[in-house]
């Protein structure tokens, strides 16, 4: 039976006590981590969010009644204990309170507890579905608690930094206009306008630009965003952005304020000094050297373009790639020349999984011989030149991809990361930042058979490329930038177009008719008529940033109540069916399963 | 044509310059407030979010080209000016920069502007629908900018205060479970689970309680909440709560931390010292004295119960009210004895609009006579006793309501506020806080013919009333508290039930079957089995708090992009129709208008 805490007042959290408190009478409250009898003494580990504290129940100190009650304690009972702090005879150096214990005088059981479906312990091995069904128990794990405490601190440091820099926190609405292109918008039916829908924002992009039009100068928000798409390992239907926008600035201003932010954040939260200025690399260089627009620069293994070296070879894979305008590139996996054939075959499969037709490999054995999937098609001269071009020595393994550049980068970029993973080349606490700049403004979509915006349609082209927007749109670079950390894009942004005529040109290149542009972005285009300042912005993905800072493996470990892969919440059992009456009021109906299925089959 | 700002760097915002900068070369950027020729000088008022600064263009200083360009400036053009700060000959004491001006050397027009549909000025008299259609222009008004800057500061002070007090900021999900009782939930269809819906939260109530179950001890969040209901003057479909929950506490702990919060908030934002402890009053006393559970205590005019005085009168209105178990109560509107009959009649109508069948009044004329709607039914003795009981003197106006207590309180509470409004008895900058305590746990719903929770079903009954929960549920008081300010409820909360058996009893009293309780709150009831600490919480309505602190008349003046009364956004034109294809993917369809109408007619 749950007792009341009436008359009691907690004086300390568990680890707020130390040897300095010896002799004091204190009241502590929390959860029983474990409780066991040793001879005539009952030892109880009390847990709260601060840590663990040992309580001892001795009949001569707490009397028979409390002693008997203490004998009934089980894991996860919630208790309140009054007692005296005393030095511990058997010191435990593993916990901060290991030099003291509380000699209990009274005990109240504030709540009993059934045995939890899994133990509350660090680095739980419990199945995720069980953890997420009982997330309120999973959240008791000290590692998850530390993660969420760090997340809280990160948000606090961020807000204070940007406030001090003159950013205003402005809340933007989350019931906004649904746009025809918003295939990934979550929709929200409206009771007051049956048959009409709001959309939940994928980002506050247009609204923060309007705040610049409205003269707010510097805007900041930790904003909830939404995307209704298939969940990859590290995506959530709702996620959080650290979002900002600045007026009367150019690229350098945005980079400057954010480098100072990251420096402060890592210093205050991790005690780590980030060297600034942070390294920068153009998108083009990133792709050429790392096969990725978010390169992990904690290790080398850079891509080498060997197209020239092999251009006269008879190997048909290389030949046809080059003839089709592609390239042949490789990476040197140093010291892996003796990799067993089976593991190499697995790498070939991995490459295929990443879009390659195959993977050419060449192993330089320790004994000076080579083994290769394709050397038989090469002259000894070309093989030698190739090894030289790759900077390889005995004992190295060379992996080559030959295809369109896009595929080559994709395959070797992925292989490079996979090798680093297998060879454990990186440490999570080695934080290497990189600005990626000069992104292409547009990228060709095979699917839509038109150019689409690489960042978004409001991104400013680089002035020096403006004249190419009609003649060679794919070659126009954007004033866009990403900030990457250890192979993750943690933030990105751009200078925005603030000139009506450039914005119209951009929408035209993207295939918008005047009418469609007006329908979709009318309020923004209208706003641009009334005096819009030059402006630029950036947004961080907070979930990922926190994940990297706490060295977790998944953003689900830094979100209090995450959704699982099918976008459902196992704890609340959401989404779920609702009353027909509710839907009636919204002017909508659920389509019978058959009907939906038929449509799908059409 | 919009010029680029390449090569320029803003050195100051407008009001960051003062006489200390005289002689300095500066670069300023902003909007043209107005620009006019006076003789050979062009005077331009430059505006940014900090305020106004005067620019002067003189041909001898800026040369002919820039002078000509300056001649073309219109209101709301965005410009950049390089120039020198100099002392002003004609000082303007009305603005902070009134002692200086910038002598322009160069001018760039960063953006031209069409004439706005309404002038950008303080205290705009523009129609709301026009203001909200062009909200990005409306937001340029200095008064609205100040409001949003103060809002930003309030949020910052709040977050830092609670962080320092050991509260963790935890983000709770907004795609949650829809509950059968959630008639006012916004629903969100799910593409991955066609025909199923999430709900947007009306508050993070259950989730913050689960965080307490999970051991987070002190939780804090500035949380977006949603309610799909008809909008009253000061409601929004999405609104913001300053939300908190604490473990191992009772009422006094919550009040203590929040009094210190309010004290700090008003000191830092307004420079005002709030006297603490803040006055407390039970719900019962509030109703008896002010006819309201959120009394405005900036003025008196308290309700008096005169049932005993008139119990023997023959006035049928009084008589029947008393016989039906109701009461007769009045307020004394001092000094209004000479109120013209027409105005009194308007008050009678006002009372009827608030649920009264009529309003009895008695005016004490300056000459000692009385005029009254009902005195003819009273004996002179009763009339005299009534005047005495009301503490009235010559020149006062007495207003009486006779009905069920609920109606009497409602009518006189509203009349009291209406009289204060008419007589201008209050000042917006006179901040009077009041804790309202000991709310009823339950209130009878005539509509549902059952008791409903006054606060919510997780509110702890007062220990001393627990035994009445079966026999006299309406008399049970709750450990609930509201914090009110000048007649507004700005926050409210309660100690929560942490004992499973009391929670089950509460749900039983509320008419839940075991099955329904499990279906609706299953995950909370389950969580309660695994060790739940005593906990309590409170949430502020941030929009209203900011409104009161900036002395605005509507929460729409403290929200960047508010919705209007029909819950639509005039600027974005949301909500709107969407593609059938999108709905197909969600497994829903819009019902034809006729079908919906028929259903309604059934």
PDB file of N, CA and C in Angstrom, chain B residues 392-421:
ATOM      1  N   UNK B 392     -23.927  50.309   1.778  1.00  0.00           N
ATOM      2  CA  UNK B 392     -24.136  51.359   0.776  1.00  0.00           C
ATOM      3  C   UNK B 392     -24.437  52.694   1.435  1.00  0.00           C
ATOM      4  N   UNK B 393     -24.107  53.743   0.738  1.00  0.00           N
ATOM      5  CA  UNK B 393     -24.403  55.100   1.206  1.00  0.00           C
ATOM      6  C   UNK B 393     -25.026  55.857   0.037  1.00  0.00           C
ATOM      7  N   UNK B 394     -25.471  57.083   0.321  1.00  0.00           N
ATOM      8  CA  UNK B 394     -26.104  57.895  -0.715  1.00  0.00           C
ATOM      9  C   UNK B 394     -25.153  58.007  -1.905  1.00  0.00           C
ATOM     10  N   UNK B 395     -25.717  57.830  -3.101  1.00  0.00           N
ATOM     11  CA  UNK B 395     -24.896  57.935  -4.314  1.00  0.00           C
ATOM     12  C   UNK B 395     -24.373  56.601  -4.817  1.00  0.00           C
ATOM     13  N   UNK B 396     -24.747  55.498  -4.145  1.00  0.00           N
ATOM     14  CA  UNK B 396     -24.268  54.174  -4.597  1.00  0.00           C
ATOM     15  C   UNK B 396     -25.354  53.452  -5.396  1.00  0.00           C
ATOM     16  N   UNK B 397     -24.915  52.482  -6.169  1.00  0.00           N
ATOM     17  CA  UNK B 397     -25.842  51.664  -6.951  1.00  0.00           C
ATOM     18  C   UNK B 397     -25.662  50.203  -6.534  1.00  0.00           C
ATOM     19  N   UNK B 398     -26.799  49.574  -6.154  1.00  0.00           N
ATOM     20  CA  UNK B 398     -26.722  48.158  -5.740  1.00  0.00           C
ATOM     21  C   UNK B 398     -27.320  47.278  -6.825  1.00  0.00           C
ATOM     22  N   UNK B 399     -26.632  46.197  -7.134  1.00  0.00           N
ATOM     23  CA  UNK B 399     -27.117  45.257  -8.149  1.00  0.00           C
ATOM     24  C   UNK B 399     -27.225  43.886  -7.508  1.00  0.00           C
ATOM     25  N   UNK B 400     -28.383  43.225  -7.709  1.00  0.00           N
ATOM     26  CA  UNK B 400     -28.635  41.944  -7.053  1.00  0.00           C
ATOM     27  C   UNK B 400     -28.975  40.857  -8.072  1.00  0.00           C
ATOM     28  N   UNK B 401     -28.497  39.673  -7.793  1.00  0.00           N
ATOM     29  CA  UNK B 401     -28.903  38.508  -8.572  1.00  0.00           C
ATOM     30  C   UNK B 401     -29.467  37.466  -7.616  1.00  0.00           C
ATOM     31  N   UNK B 402     -30.515  36.796  -8.056  1.00  0.00           N
ATOM     32  CA  UNK B 402     -31.157  35.757  -7.242  1.00  0.00           C
ATOM     33  C   UNK B 402     -31.375  34.547  -8.124  1.00  0.00           C
ATOM     34  N   UNK B 403     -30.734  33.446  -7.748  1.00  0.00           N
ATOM     35  CA  UNK B 403     -30.831  32.253  -8.609  1.00  0.00           C
ATOM     36  C   UNK B 403     -30.072  31.124  -7.919  1.00  0.00           C
ATOM     37  N   UNK B 404     -29.834  30.040  -8.659  1.00  0.00           N
ATOM     38  CA  UNK B 404     -28.908  29.037  -8.159  1.00  0.00           C
ATOM     39  C   UNK B 404     -27.552  29.713  -7.940  1.00  0.00           C
ATOM     40  N   UNK B 405     -26.796  29.248  -6.963  1.00  0.00           N
ATOM     41  CA  UNK B 405     -25.504  29.884  -6.668  1.00  0.00           C
ATOM     42  C   UNK B 405     -24.636  30.011  -7.914  1.00  0.00           C
ATOM     43  N   UNK B 406     -24.588  28.959  -8.711  1.00  0.00           N
ATOM     44  CA  UNK B 406     -23.733  28.956  -9.888  1.00  0.00           C
ATOM     45  C   UNK B 406     -24.053  30.149 -10.791  1.00  0.00           C
ATOM     46  N   UNK B 407     -25.353  30.372 -10.991  1.00  0.00           N
ATOM     47  CA  UNK B 407     -25.772  31.492 -11.856  1.00  0.00           C
ATOM     48  C   UNK B 407     -25.493  32.823 -11.175  1.00  0.00           C
ATOM     49  N   UNK B 408     -25.789  32.898  -9.879  1.00  0.00           N
ATOM     50  CA  UNK B 408     -25.569  34.154  -9.141  1.00  0.00           C
ATOM     51  C   UNK B 408     -24.094  34.570  -9.243  1.00  0.00           C
ATOM     52  N   UNK B 409     -23.202  33.617  -9.026  1.00  0.00           N
ATOM     53  CA  UNK B 409     -21.763  33.924  -9.102  1.00  0.00           C
ATOM     54  C   UNK B 409     -21.373  34.370 -10.520  1.00  0.00           C
ATOM     55  N   UNK B 410     -21.896  33.631 -11.468  1.00  0.00           N
ATOM     56  CA  UNK B 410     -21.585  33.914 -12.869  1.00  0.00           C
ATOM     57  C   UNK B 410     -22.012  35.324 -13.244  1.00  0.00           C
ATOM     58  N   UNK B 411     -23.228  35.693 -12.852  1.00  0.00           N
ATOM     59  CA  UNK B 411     -23.794  36.989 -13.233  1.00  0.00           C
ATOM     60  C   UNK B 411     -23.083  38.126 -12.507  1.00  0.00           C
ATOM     61  N   UNK B 412     -22.949  37.994 -11.193  1.00  0.00           N
ATOM     62  CA  UNK B 412     -22.338  39.100 -10.429  1.00  0.00           C
ATOM     63  C   UNK B 412     -20.833  39.187 -10.707  1.00  0.00           C
ATOM     64  N   UNK B 413     -20.199  38.038 -10.922  1.00  0.00           N
ATOM     65  CA  UNK B 413     -18.777  38.052 -11.279  1.00  0.00           C
ATOM     66  C   UNK B 413     -18.563  38.829 -12.567  1.00  0.00           C
ATOM     67  N   UNK B 414     -19.429  38.579 -13.543  1.00  0.00           N
ATOM     68  CA  UNK B 414     -19.308  39.262 -14.834  1.00  0.00           C
ATOM     69  C   UNK B 414     -19.661  40.744 -14.702  1.00  0.00           C
ATOM     70  N   UNK B 415     -20.716  41.044 -13.937  1.00  0.00           N
ATOM     71  CA  UNK B 415     -21.137  42.443 -13.742  1.00  0.00           C
ATOM     72  C   UNK B 415     -20.040  43.255 -13.063  1.00  0.00           C
ATOM     73  N   UNK B 416     -19.402  42.621 -12.094  1.00  0.00           N
ATOM     74  CA  UNK B 416     -18.340  43.291 -11.366  1.00  0.00           C
ATOM     75  C   UNK B 416     -17.218  43.710 -12.325  1.00  0.00           C
ATOM     76  N   UNK B 417     -16.848  42.806 -13.211  1.00  0.00           N
ATOM     77  CA  UNK B 417     -15.794  43.124 -14.179  1.00  0.00           C
ATOM     78  C   UNK B 417     -16.269  44.184 -15.168  1.00  0.00           C
ATOM     79  N   UNK B 418     -17.534  44.084 -15.578  1.00  0.00           N
ATOM     80  CA  UNK B 418     -18.075  45.045 -16.530  1.00  0.00           C
ATOM     81  C   UNK B 418     -18.097  46.452 -15.927  1.00  0.00           C
ATOM     82  N   UNK B 419     -18.485  46.555 -14.651  1.00  0.00           N
ATOM     83  CA  UNK B 419     -18.504  47.867 -14.003  1.00  0.00           C
ATOM     84  C   UNK B 419     -17.079  48.435 -13.888  1.00  0.00           C
ATOM     85  N   UNK B 420     -16.114  47.535 -13.576  1.00  0.00           N
ATOM     86  CA  UNK B 420     -14.726  47.997 -13.468  1.00  0.00           C
ATOM     87  C   UNK B 420     -14.233  48.508 -14.818  1.00  0.00           C
ATOM     88  N   UNK B 421     -14.669  47.841 -15.882  1.00  0.00           N
ATOM     89  CA  UNK B 421     -14.285  48.256 -17.225  1.00  0.00           C
ATOM     90  C   UNK B 421     -14.889  49.629 -17.531  1.00  0.00           C
TER      91      UNK B 421
END
